[in-house]
Amino acid sequence: MAKSNKPIIWGTFAAGGEVVSLITPVIIVLILFAAIGRPPSALGYEQLHAFAAWWFGKLVIFGIVFLSLWSQAHRLRITCFDFGLRADGLVATVFYVLAGAASLWLILILSSI
Amino acid sequence: MMDVQLAERQAELEVLRYNPEIAGEPKFERYSVPCKTEWCVLDALNYLKDNVDPTLTYRWSCHMQVCGSCGMMINGEPKLACKAMLRDYPGVIRIEPLAHFPVERDLVAVADDFIAKLKRVKPYLIPSDKRSLEEGEYRQTPAQLKRYRQFAMCINCMLCYAACPEYGLHPKFIGPAAISLAHRYNRDSRDGGRDERQEELATNEGVWECTFVGACSEVCPKHVDPAAALQQVKVASTVDWYLEHFMSWVKK
Amino acid sequence: MSRNPYVREVSPTTWFFRMPRYMRYMAREVTSIFIGIFTVIMLVGLARLSEGQVEYENFLAALRSPVSLVFLLLALAFALYNSFTWFNVAPKAMPIQVGEELMPDMVVAGSHYVLWVILSVFVLFWAGVF
């Protein structure tokens, strides 16, 4: 039996799991402040735009969103199987294509800021 | 009072019975067994076989959590019957053969699949440099021993397979104990067989069917922590994959 | 005597109801639905940011709908559950041996929690919440 190519995705899943676990709760808290009408200063247009225009800011945003996309796409694939959706090949294709398209979109957005 | 009298208890057992010579589904049979409160479930089964129904079939050998033969589902949880104490089960005790395995007869699970998988992963020392008898023993420091010792504690009782839902859903999955034992030899300083074992472990049926439910480690009676072994195999296999592919690109 | 093993089928859609530990596992897997949707919200926010101030302010205003608020609260709960389950099992994937002894799981898991607290407080400060 041939060796699996799952490591490609699992690498991003493991790295993404680590990053998401450490950073996502606090980002949700920041967005929650905006949702109750009290956006923290960093979420203001000027500040956030300046951060995303800075090369290091771009790198941070790209790292977080890219790894979050791929780790969650991978876990969603497994979740579908665990709920009884047996068409694993199709499910995997759909989620990975979505994550790939979203990653491209992310690159386009960041390069236009 | 020096009189050591163990208290008595009438234990209610519901035991799954299956006779392969008679067509039909397994059925629960109810028994009321006079027990000592200090007994384990295996003692109650032995009483049942000796005094009530000699046809009751189950595996056991050591009665001391070493042989790994008496694994069964006790109130839905994979347990060694010799480690499941009656005092922890106040109500009716429901006993079934280990989940996820076919039933041979009564409480005996068919172990053929596990045995075949165990062979495939070569769970034995493949020395990195072969030594003749004259050259003496393979030496190992206590630190090198500690690297794998925990994974060497496995007694092949198969409780982890009965707990692992992924094994239940994909019967081809090599599974927790076999991969943990392969990992035990991979981490052994005297061993050089990792590449051979990776041919089985790094496949889709190998470690990649694991989704880290962690149930295997929770039920393991010897604290082997198979879930840890499998995650370590995933990390190592991922590093292998990236190295193999990047190296072949670099060479081009 | 011929063998006639009896196979008990596992239900692919209801297996996780059998044990509480399976339910805890499924709760961890389901976090991906919430964190996945939240990631898409972040992407949309970034897209609006790149389009200009008016579009971005509209995005912030849209966050204030009750549906969004409820979703974000749920997403926070699931994200925290994901974080804690991740930190707790992190030691399993990376055993660290110092000298002869293997580091206890507490050390690796504990350092994850410490790092998480420091990082979260730092981000809150940086963002101007305090």
Short mmCIF file of C-alpha atoms in Angstrom, two decimals:
data_model
loop_
_atom_site.label_atom_id
_atom_site.label_comp_id
_atom_site.label_asym_id
_atom_site.label_seq_id
_atom_site.Cartn_x
_atom_site.Cartn_y
_atom_site.Cartn_z
CA MET A 1 0.00 0.00 0.00
CA ALA A 2 1.32 3.40 -0.99
CA LYS A 3 2.24 5.99 1.57
CA SER A 4 -0.39 8.62 2.18
CA ASN A 5 -0.26 12.23 1.02
CA LYS A 6 -2.33 13.31 4.02
CA PRO A 7 0.76 14.93 5.61
CA ILE A 8 0.40 17.92 3.21
CA ILE A 9 -2.94 18.84 4.75
CA TRP A 10 -2.14 17.52 8.22
CA GLY A 11 0.90 19.81 8.42
CA THR A 12 -1.36 22.84 7.98
CA PHE A 13 -3.93 21.26 10.30
CA ALA A 14 -1.41 20.85 13.12
CA ALA A 15 0.13 24.29 12.63
CA GLY A 16 -3.33 25.82 12.18
CA GLY A 17 -4.68 24.07 15.25
CA GLU A 18 -1.91 25.56 17.32
CA VAL A 19 -2.39 29.09 15.93
CA VAL A 20 -6.20 28.97 16.08
CA SER A 21 -6.15 27.70 19.67
CA LEU A 22 -3.82 30.48 20.78
CA ILE A 23 -5.25 33.45 18.89
CA THR A 24 -8.82 32.93 17.66
CA PRO A 25 -10.64 33.42 21.00
CA VAL A 26 -9.13 36.87 21.49
CA ILE A 27 -9.88 37.90 17.89
CA ILE A 28 -13.51 36.88 18.44
CA VAL A 29 -13.52 39.02 21.59
CA LEU A 30 -12.27 42.03 19.56
CA ILE A 31 -15.00 41.50 16.95
CA LEU A 32 -17.56 41.09 19.77
CA PHE A 33 -16.62 44.56 21.03
CA ALA A 34 -17.39 45.87 17.55
CA ALA A 35 -20.65 43.90 17.55
CA ILE A 36 -21.85 45.69 20.69
CA GLY A 37 -21.00 49.03 19.09
CA ARG A 38 -17.69 49.63 20.86
CA PRO A 39 -15.03 48.68 18.32
CA PRO A 40 -11.53 48.77 19.86
CA SER A 41 -9.24 51.34 18.26
CA ALA A 42 -7.30 48.69 16.30
CA LEU A 43 -10.48 47.82 14.39
CA GLY A 44 -10.90 51.43 13.24
CA TYR A 45 -10.54 51.87 9.46
CA GLU A 46 -7.37 54.00 9.62
CA GLN A 47 -5.52 51.80 12.10
CA LEU A 48 -6.48 48.42 10.63
CA HIS A 49 -5.74 49.64 7.09
CA ALA A 50 -2.32 50.88 8.20
CA PHE A 51 -1.63 47.53 9.92
CA ALA A 52 -2.66 45.54 6.84
CA ALA A 53 -0.56 47.82 4.62
CA TRP A 54 2.58 47.11 6.68
CA TRP A 55 4.51 44.04 5.44
CA PHE A 56 4.67 42.51 8.90
CA GLY A 57 0.94 43.12 9.46
CA LYS A 58 0.24 41.40 6.13
CA LEU A 59 2.34 38.45 7.22
CA VAL A 60 0.50 38.12 10.55
CA ILE A 61 -2.94 38.39 8.91
CA PHE A 62 -1.98 35.94 6.17
CA GLY A 63 -0.58 33.43 8.66
CA ILE A 64 -3.64 33.49 10.89
CA VAL A 65 -6.31 33.40 8.17
CA PHE A 66 -4.50 30.93 5.89
CA LEU A 67 -3.80 28.40 8.66
CA SER A 68 -7.29 28.87 10.07
CA LEU A 69 -8.83 28.13 6.66
CA TRP A 70 -6.88 24.92 6.07
CA SER A 71 -7.10 23.56 9.60
CA GLN A 72 -10.86 24.10 9.74
CA ALA A 73 -11.38 22.72 6.21
CA HIS A 74 -9.58 19.54 7.27
CA ARG A 75 -11.55 19.19 10.49
CA LEU A 76 -14.83 19.86 8.65
CA ARG A 77 -13.99 17.02 6.28
CA ILE A 78 -13.52 14.63 9.20
CA THR A 79 -16.64 15.97 10.94
CA CYS A 80 -18.72 15.16 7.86
CA PHE A 81 -17.46 11.58 7.90
CA ASP A 82 -18.10 11.28 11.63
CA PHE A 83 -21.70 12.39 11.09
CA GLY A 84 -22.11 9.60 8.54
CA LEU A 85 -21.40 11.32 5.21
CA ARG A 86 -19.43 8.52 3.57
CA ALA A 87 -18.49 10.30 0.30
CA ASP A 88 -15.13 11.27 1.81
CA GLY A 89 -13.37 11.91 -1.52
CA LEU A 90 -16.05 14.34 -2.64
CA VAL A 91 -16.26 16.06 0.77
CA ALA A 92 -12.47 16.44 0.86
CA THR A 93 -12.39 17.89 -2.66
CA VAL A 94 -15.13 20.42 -1.85
CA PHE A 95 -13.54 21.66 1.38
CA TYR A 96 -9.98 21.78 0.04
CA VAL A 97 -11.06 23.58 -3.16
CA LEU A 98 -12.97 26.10 -1.00
CA ALA A 99 -9.94 26.58 1.26
CA GLY A 100 -7.72 26.98 -1.81
CA ALA A 101 -10.07 29.54 -3.40
CA ALA A 102 -10.34 31.45 -0.12
CA SER A 103 -6.53 31.44 0.20
CA LEU A 104 -6.21 32.96 -3.29
CA TRP A 105 -8.82 35.56 -2.41
CA LEU A 106 -6.88 36.35 0.77
CA ILE A 107 -3.70 36.93 -1.26
CA LEU A 108 -5.58 39.21 -3.69
CA ILE A 109 -7.11 41.22 -0.82
CA LEU A 110 -3.82 41.64 1.01
CA SER A 111 -1.92 42.62 -2.14
CA SER A 112 -4.52 45.33 -2.87
CA ILE A 113 -4.13 47.00 0.55
CA MET B 1 -13.20 -9.51 66.21
CA MET B 2 -10.53 -11.31 64.18
CA ASP B 3 -13.11 -13.02 62.00
CA VAL B 4 -12.43 -12.03 58.37
CA GLN B 5 -15.83 -12.51 56.80
CA LEU B 6 -16.25 -10.99 53.35
CA ALA B 7 -19.69 -9.56 52.84
CA GLU B 8 -21.99 -11.34 50.41
CA ARG B 9 -23.89 -9.82 47.55
CA GLN B 10 -26.30 -11.17 45.00
CA ALA B 11 -24.97 -9.72 41.70
CA GLU B 12 -27.35 -9.39 38.78
CA LEU B 13 -25.55 -10.14 35.52
CA GLU B 14 -26.84 -9.69 31.98
CA VAL B 15 -24.55 -11.67 29.73
CA LEU B 16 -24.67 -11.63 25.93
CA ARG B 17 -24.92 -15.21 24.69
CA TYR B 18 -24.23 -16.32 21.13
CA ASN B 19 -24.06 -19.86 19.86
CA PRO B 20 -22.53 -20.04 16.37
CA GLU B 21 -24.05 -23.48 15.81
CA ILE B 22 -27.58 -22.11 16.15
CA ALA B 23 -28.58 -19.46 13.64
CA GLY B 24 -29.85 -16.23 15.11
CA GLU B 25 -28.81 -13.08 16.92
CA PRO B 26 -26.95 -12.94 20.21
CA LYS B 27 -29.32 -12.55 23.19
CA PHE B 28 -28.87 -11.27 26.72
CA GLU B 29 -29.32 -13.88 29.43
CA ARG B 30 -29.97 -12.77 33.01
CA TYR B 31 -28.27 -14.47 35.97
CA SER B 32 -28.34 -13.85 39.71
CA VAL B 33 -24.96 -14.82 41.15
CA PRO B 34 -24.04 -15.09 44.86
CA CYS B 35 -20.80 -13.10 45.10
CA LYS B 36 -18.38 -11.77 47.68
CA THR B 37 -18.28 -7.98 47.59
CA GLU B 38 -14.52 -8.05 47.00
CA TRP B 39 -14.83 -10.10 43.81
CA CYS B 40 -14.16 -8.83 40.32
CA VAL B 41 -16.48 -9.44 37.37
CA LEU B 42 -14.26 -12.34 36.23
CA ASP B 43 -14.88 -14.10 39.59
CA ALA B 44 -18.61 -13.78 39.05
CA LEU B 45 -18.29 -15.25 35.53
CA ASN B 46 -16.18 -18.13 36.87
CA TYR B 47 -18.83 -18.84 39.52
CA LEU B 48 -21.46 -18.80 36.80
CA LYS B 49 -19.53 -21.24 34.60
CA ASP B 50 -18.67 -23.59 37.49
CA ASN B 51 -22.08 -23.65 39.13
CA VAL B 52 -24.82 -22.50 36.77
CA ASP B 53 -24.00 -22.88 33.08
CA PRO B 54 -20.82 -24.70 32.01
CA THR B 55 -21.44 -23.76 28.35
CA LEU B 56 -20.70 -20.08 29.04
CA THR B 57 -17.63 -19.22 26.94
CA TYR B 58 -15.09 -16.47 27.61
CA ARG B 59 -11.33 -16.01 27.57
CA TRP B 60 -9.23 -15.56 30.67
CA SER B 61 -5.92 -16.72 32.01
CA CYS B 62 -3.97 -14.81 34.64
CA HIS B 63 -6.62 -13.06 36.77
CA MET B 64 -4.06 -10.33 37.49
CA GLN B 65 -4.11 -7.81 34.63
CA VAL B 66 -1.09 -9.20 32.87
CA CYS B 67 -2.28 -11.60 30.18
CA GLY B 68 -4.79 -9.33 28.46
CA SER B 69 -7.25 -12.15 27.71
CA CYS B 70 -10.38 -11.16 29.60
CA GLY B 71 -11.24 -7.91 27.79
CA MET B 72 -15.02 -7.42 27.47
CA MET B 73 -17.61 -4.66 27.47
CA ILE B 74 -18.86 -4.09 31.02
CA ASN B 75 -21.77 -1.69 31.14
CA GLY B 76 -20.76 -0.46 27.70
CA GLU B 77 -17.14 0.25 28.60
CA PRO B 78 -14.17 -1.86 27.46
CA LYS B 79 -12.64 -3.38 30.60
CA LEU B 80 -10.51 -6.28 31.75
CA ALA B 81 -12.97 -8.47 33.69
CA CYS B 82 -10.24 -9.11 36.27
CA LYS B 83 -9.79 -5.36 36.83
CA ALA B 84 -13.50 -4.51 37.01
CA MET B 85 -14.38 -4.78 40.71
CA LEU B 86 -17.97 -5.64 41.64
CA ARG B 87 -18.01 -2.86 44.28
CA ASP B 88 -17.83 -0.34 41.40
CA TYR B 89 -20.99 -1.78 39.80
CA PRO B 90 -23.89 -1.48 42.25
CA GLY B 91 -26.68 -2.17 39.74
CA VAL B 92 -27.23 -4.77 37.04
CA ILE B 93 -23.95 -5.57 35.28
CA ARG B 94 -24.25 -5.89 31.52
CA ILE B 95 -21.47 -7.95 29.93
CA GLU B 96 -20.81 -8.17 26.18
CA PRO B 97 -17.89 -9.23 23.98
CA LEU B 98 -15.48 -6.42 23.00
CA ALA B 99 -17.15 -3.96 20.63
CA HIS B 100 -16.07 -3.64 16.97
CA PHE B 101 -14.93 -7.28 16.77
CA PRO B 102 -17.09 -10.14 15.43
CA VAL B 103 -18.40 -12.52 18.10
CA GLU B 104 -16.94 -16.03 18.05
CA ARG B 105 -19.16 -17.39 20.82
CA ASP B 106 -20.71 -15.75 23.91
CA LEU B 107 -18.06 -13.32 25.26
CA VAL B 108 -15.25 -14.37 22.94
CA ALA B 109 -14.33 -11.78 20.32
CA VAL B 110 -12.65 -12.80 17.05
CA ALA B 111 -9.09 -11.50 17.35
CA ASP B 112 -7.83 -12.58 13.89
CA ASP B 113 -7.93 -9.04 12.47
CA PHE B 114 -5.83 -7.60 15.29
CA ILE B 115 -3.30 -10.43 15.15
CA ALA B 116 -2.88 -9.98 11.38
CA LYS B 117 -2.33 -6.23 11.79
CA LEU B 118 0.12 -6.75 14.60
CA LYS B 119 2.23 -8.96 12.30
CA ARG B 120 2.16 -6.35 9.53
CA VAL B 121 3.79 -3.62 11.64
CA LYS B 122 6.77 -5.84 12.67
CA PRO B 123 6.58 -5.27 16.43
CA TYR B 124 9.97 -6.76 17.21
CA LEU B 125 13.53 -5.52 17.28
CA ILE B 126 15.14 -5.11 13.86
CA PRO B 127 18.71 -4.34 14.93
CA SER B 128 20.38 -1.41 13.23
CA ASP B 129 23.73 -3.16 13.35
CA LYS B 130 23.65 -6.92 13.66
CA ARG B 131 25.98 -8.26 16.32
CA SER B 132 27.29 -11.78 16.72
CA LEU B 133 26.89 -13.51 20.09
CA GLU B 134 30.62 -13.01 20.78
CA GLU B 135 30.21 -9.25 20.46
CA GLY B 136 27.95 -9.27 23.49
CA GLU B 137 24.64 -7.63 24.35
CA TYR B 138 23.05 -4.48 22.96
CA ARG B 139 23.56 -1.82 25.59
CA GLN B 140 21.00 0.80 26.46
CA THR B 141 21.03 3.67 28.95
CA PRO B 142 18.11 4.28 31.34
CA ALA B 143 17.31 7.46 29.37
CA GLN B 144 17.09 5.44 26.12
CA LEU B 145 14.84 2.92 27.87
CA LYS B 146 12.49 5.66 29.11
CA ARG B 147 12.00 6.89 25.53
CA TYR B 148 9.84 3.86 24.71
CA ARG B 149 9.12 2.07 28.00
CA GLN B 150 5.52 3.31 28.34
CA PHE B 151 4.63 1.94 24.87
CA ALA B 152 6.20 -1.41 25.75
CA MET B 153 3.61 -1.95 28.51
CA CYS B 154 0.93 -3.06 26.00
CA ILE B 155 -0.55 -6.49 26.76
CA ASN B 156 -2.52 -6.80 23.47
CA CYS B 157 -5.84 -6.85 25.32
CA MET B 158 -7.61 -4.99 22.44
CA LEU B 159 -9.61 -2.71 24.77
CA CYS B 160 -8.34 0.25 22.71
CA TYR B 161 -9.84 -1.24 19.52
CA ALA B 162 -13.18 -1.69 21.29
CA ALA B 163 -13.00 1.97 22.39
CA CYS B 164 -11.79 3.45 19.08
CA PRO B 165 -14.79 4.63 17.03
CA GLU B 166 -12.61 5.09 13.94
CA TYR B 167 -11.74 1.37 14.04
CA GLY B 168 -15.45 0.63 14.29
CA LEU B 169 -16.16 2.86 11.29
CA HIS B 170 -13.15 1.79 9.18
CA PRO B 171 -12.30 -1.83 10.04
CA LYS B 172 -9.16 -1.63 7.84
CA PHE B 173 -7.55 0.91 10.20
CA ILE B 174 -4.40 -0.69 11.67
CA GLY B 175 -5.50 0.74 15.01
CA PRO B 176 -4.11 1.94 18.34
CA ALA B 177 -2.24 -1.02 19.88
CA ALA B 178 -0.46 -2.21 16.73
CA ILE B 179 0.72 1.31 15.84
CA SER B 180 1.78 1.99 19.45
CA LEU B 181 3.86 -1.19 19.46
CA ALA B 182 5.45 -0.27 16.14
CA HIS B 183 6.21 3.14 17.63
CA ARG B 184 7.72 1.44 20.69
CA TYR B 185 10.35 -0.21 18.45
CA ASN B 186 10.83 2.94 16.36
CA ARG B 187 11.82 4.77 19.54
CA ASP B 188 14.20 2.02 20.65
CA SER B 189 17.88 3.04 20.34
CA ARG B 190 18.87 -0.48 19.20
CA ASP B 191 16.34 -0.60 16.39
CA GLY B 192 16.80 0.25 12.72
CA GLY B 193 13.48 -0.97 11.32
CA ARG B 194 11.52 2.27 11.13
CA ASP B 195 11.62 2.52 7.32
CA GLU B 196 10.09 -0.96 7.02
CA ARG B 197 7.33 -0.15 9.52
CA GLN B 198 6.56 3.17 7.86
CA GLU B 199 5.46 1.21 4.76
CA GLU B 200 2.44 0.17 6.85
CA LEU B 201 2.13 3.07 9.29
CA ALA B 202 2.36 6.02 6.87
CA THR B 203 -0.52 4.76 4.70
CA ASN B 204 -4.17 5.81 4.69
CA GLU B 205 -5.09 2.59 6.54
CA GLY B 206 -2.27 3.27 8.96
CA VAL B 207 -1.93 6.20 11.28
CA TRP B 208 -3.89 8.56 8.99
CA GLU B 209 -7.22 6.95 9.83
CA CYS B 210 -6.80 8.21 13.41
CA THR B 211 -8.71 11.40 14.25
CA PHE B 212 -7.39 11.64 17.81
CA VAL B 213 -10.59 10.81 19.68
CA GLY B 214 -8.34 9.76 22.57
CA ALA B 215 -10.67 6.96 23.73
CA CYS B 216 -7.88 4.36 23.38
CA SER B 217 -5.79 6.07 26.05
CA GLU B 218 -8.75 6.50 28.38
CA VAL B 219 -9.53 2.76 28.45
CA CYS B 220 -5.98 1.39 28.36
CA PRO B 221 -5.50 -0.70 31.54
CA LYS B 222 -1.69 -0.35 31.34
CA HIS B 223 -1.46 3.44 30.73
CA VAL B 224 0.26 2.94 27.40
CA ASP B 225 -1.37 6.09 25.99
CA PRO B 226 -1.77 4.85 22.40
CA ALA B 227 -3.22 8.23 21.36
CA ALA B 228 0.14 9.82 22.19
CA ALA B 229 2.01 7.20 20.15
CA LEU B 230 -0.23 7.79 17.14
CA GLN B 231 0.13 11.58 17.25
CA GLN B 232 3.91 11.19 17.43
CA VAL B 233 3.80 8.86 14.42
CA LYS B 234 1.75 11.50 12.55
CA VAL B 235 4.25 14.25 13.34
CA ALA B 236 7.19 12.06 12.28
CA SER B 237 5.39 10.91 9.09
CA THR B 238 4.59 14.52 8.21
CA VAL B 239 8.24 15.54 8.63
CA ASP B 240 9.20 12.52 6.45
CA TRP B 241 6.76 13.56 3.75
CA TYR B 242 8.00 17.12 3.53
CA LEU B 243 11.65 16.01 3.63
CA GLU B 244 11.14 13.35 0.92
CA HIS B 245 9.33 15.73 -1.42
CA PHE B 246 11.48 18.81 -0.87
CA MET B 247 14.65 16.75 -1.15
CA SER B 248 13.54 15.30 -4.48
CA TRP B 249 12.78 18.84 -5.74
CA VAL B 250 16.14 20.12 -4.53
CA LYS B 251 17.94 17.30 -6.36
CA LYS B 252 16.20 18.07 -9.68
CA MET C 1 -16.86 -27.43 14.24
CA SER C 2 -17.17 -24.60 11.75
CA ARG C 3 -16.90 -20.98 12.69
CA ASN C 4 -19.81 -18.64 12.27
CA PRO C 5 -18.79 -15.26 13.72
CA TYR C 6 -21.54 -12.76 14.38
CA VAL C 7 -20.80 -9.21 13.14
CA ARG C 8 -22.35 -6.30 15.02
CA GLU C 9 -22.75 -3.31 12.69
CA VAL C 10 -21.69 0.16 13.84
CA SER C 11 -24.16 2.85 12.85
CA PRO C 12 -22.32 5.53 10.84
CA THR C 13 -24.77 8.25 11.92
CA THR C 14 -25.51 7.53 15.58
CA TRP C 15 -22.35 5.86 16.95
CA PHE C 16 -21.35 8.92 18.98
CA PHE C 17 -24.40 8.70 21.24
CA ARG C 18 -23.03 5.48 22.76
CA MET C 19 -20.50 7.06 25.10
CA PRO C 20 -20.08 10.51 26.70
CA ARG C 21 -16.45 10.59 25.55
CA TYR C 22 -17.63 10.28 21.94
CA MET C 23 -19.97 13.23 22.49
CA ARG C 24 -17.07 15.30 23.87
CA TYR C 25 -15.05 14.37 20.79
CA MET C 26 -17.89 15.40 18.46
CA ALA C 27 -18.24 18.71 20.33
CA ARG C 28 -14.55 19.32 19.61
CA GLU C 29 -15.00 18.47 15.92
CA VAL C 30 -18.10 20.68 15.63
CA THR C 31 -16.02 23.69 16.73
CA SER C 32 -14.71 23.65 13.14
CA ILE C 33 -18.14 24.73 11.84
CA PHE C 34 -18.10 27.85 14.02
CA ILE C 35 -14.41 28.67 13.63
CA GLY C 36 -14.73 28.01 9.87
CA ILE C 37 -17.61 30.48 9.52
CA PHE C 38 -15.77 32.99 11.69
CA THR C 39 -12.73 32.69 9.39
CA VAL C 40 -14.96 33.56 6.44
CA ILE C 41 -16.27 36.60 8.39
CA MET C 42 -12.66 37.71 8.91
CA LEU C 43 -12.02 37.31 5.17
CA VAL C 44 -15.08 39.36 4.28
CA GLY C 45 -14.00 42.05 6.76
CA LEU C 46 -10.56 42.19 5.14
CA ALA C 47 -12.16 42.42 1.68
CA ARG C 48 -14.33 45.37 2.83
CA LEU C 49 -11.25 46.95 4.37
CA SER C 50 -9.50 46.78 1.00
CA GLU C 51 -12.50 48.36 -0.74
CA GLY C 52 -12.55 51.56 1.30
CA GLN C 53 -13.74 53.26 4.46
CA VAL C 54 -17.48 53.31 3.64
CA GLU C 55 -17.57 49.59 2.81
CA TYR C 56 -15.60 48.77 5.96
CA GLU C 57 -17.87 50.90 8.20
CA ASN C 58 -20.87 49.08 6.69
CA PHE C 59 -19.23 45.76 7.59
CA LEU C 60 -18.76 46.93 11.19
CA ALA C 61 -22.41 48.07 11.28
CA ALA C 62 -23.58 44.68 9.95
CA LEU C 63 -21.76 42.97 12.84
CA ARG C 64 -24.25 44.67 15.19
CA SER C 65 -27.25 42.59 14.08
CA PRO C 66 -28.68 40.22 16.72
CA VAL C 67 -27.91 37.18 14.53
CA SER C 68 -24.28 38.22 14.31
CA LEU C 69 -24.07 38.85 18.06
CA VAL C 70 -25.53 35.42 18.90
CA PHE C 71 -23.23 33.76 16.38
CA LEU C 72 -20.15 35.49 17.78
CA LEU C 73 -21.02 34.46 21.35
CA LEU C 74 -21.46 30.84 20.22
CA ALA C 75 -18.25 31.04 18.19
CA LEU C 76 -16.38 32.30 21.25
CA ALA C 77 -17.69 29.42 23.38
CA PHE C 78 -16.71 26.83 20.75
CA ALA C 79 -13.33 28.50 20.11
CA LEU C 80 -12.53 28.36 23.84
CA TYR C 81 -13.57 24.70 23.96
CA ASN C 82 -11.30 24.04 20.98
CA SER C 83 -8.40 25.87 22.63
CA PHE C 84 -8.68 23.99 25.92
CA THR C 85 -8.99 20.58 24.25
CA TRP C 86 -6.00 21.45 22.06
CA PHE C 87 -3.80 22.60 24.95
CA ASN C 88 -4.70 19.57 27.04
CA VAL C 89 -3.59 17.07 24.40
CA ALA C 90 -0.66 19.05 23.00
CA PRO C 91 1.87 17.20 25.22
CA LYS C 92 0.96 13.89 23.59
CA ALA C 93 2.26 14.92 20.19
CA MET C 94 5.52 16.36 21.47
CA PRO C 95 7.17 14.37 24.26
CA ILE C 96 10.16 16.25 25.68
CA GLN C 97 12.89 14.32 27.43
CA VAL C 98 15.24 16.25 29.70
CA GLY C 99 18.14 14.10 30.77
CA GLU C 100 16.60 10.80 31.76
CA GLU C 101 13.08 11.94 32.59
CA LEU C 102 10.22 12.69 30.22
CA MET C 103 8.59 16.03 31.01
CA PRO C 104 5.22 15.59 32.73
CA ASP C 105 2.24 16.48 30.49
CA MET C 106 1.40 19.28 32.92
CA VAL C 107 4.50 21.24 31.91
CA VAL C 108 3.79 21.28 28.17
CA ALA C 109 0.04 21.84 28.59
CA GLY C 110 0.65 24.46 31.27
CA SER C 111 3.07 26.42 29.09
CA HIS C 112 0.40 26.49 26.36
CA TYR C 113 -2.07 28.04 28.80
CA VAL C 114 0.51 30.60 29.96
CA LEU C 115 1.41 31.53 26.38
CA TRP C 116 -2.30 31.81 25.53
CA VAL C 117 -2.98 34.21 28.42
CA ILE C 118 0.07 36.38 27.63
CA LEU C 119 -0.79 36.53 23.92
CA SER C 120 -4.47 37.32 24.57
CA VAL C 121 -3.66 40.12 27.05
CA PHE C 122 -1.07 41.50 24.62
CA VAL C 123 -3.57 41.57 21.74
CA LEU C 124 -6.21 43.25 23.93
CA PHE C 125 -3.67 45.94 24.91
CA TRP C 126 -2.45 46.36 21.34
CA ALA C 127 -6.02 46.71 20.10
CA GLY C 128 -6.75 49.39 22.68
CA VAL C 129 -9.42 47.51 24.65
CA PHE C 130 -7.85 48.50 27.98
#
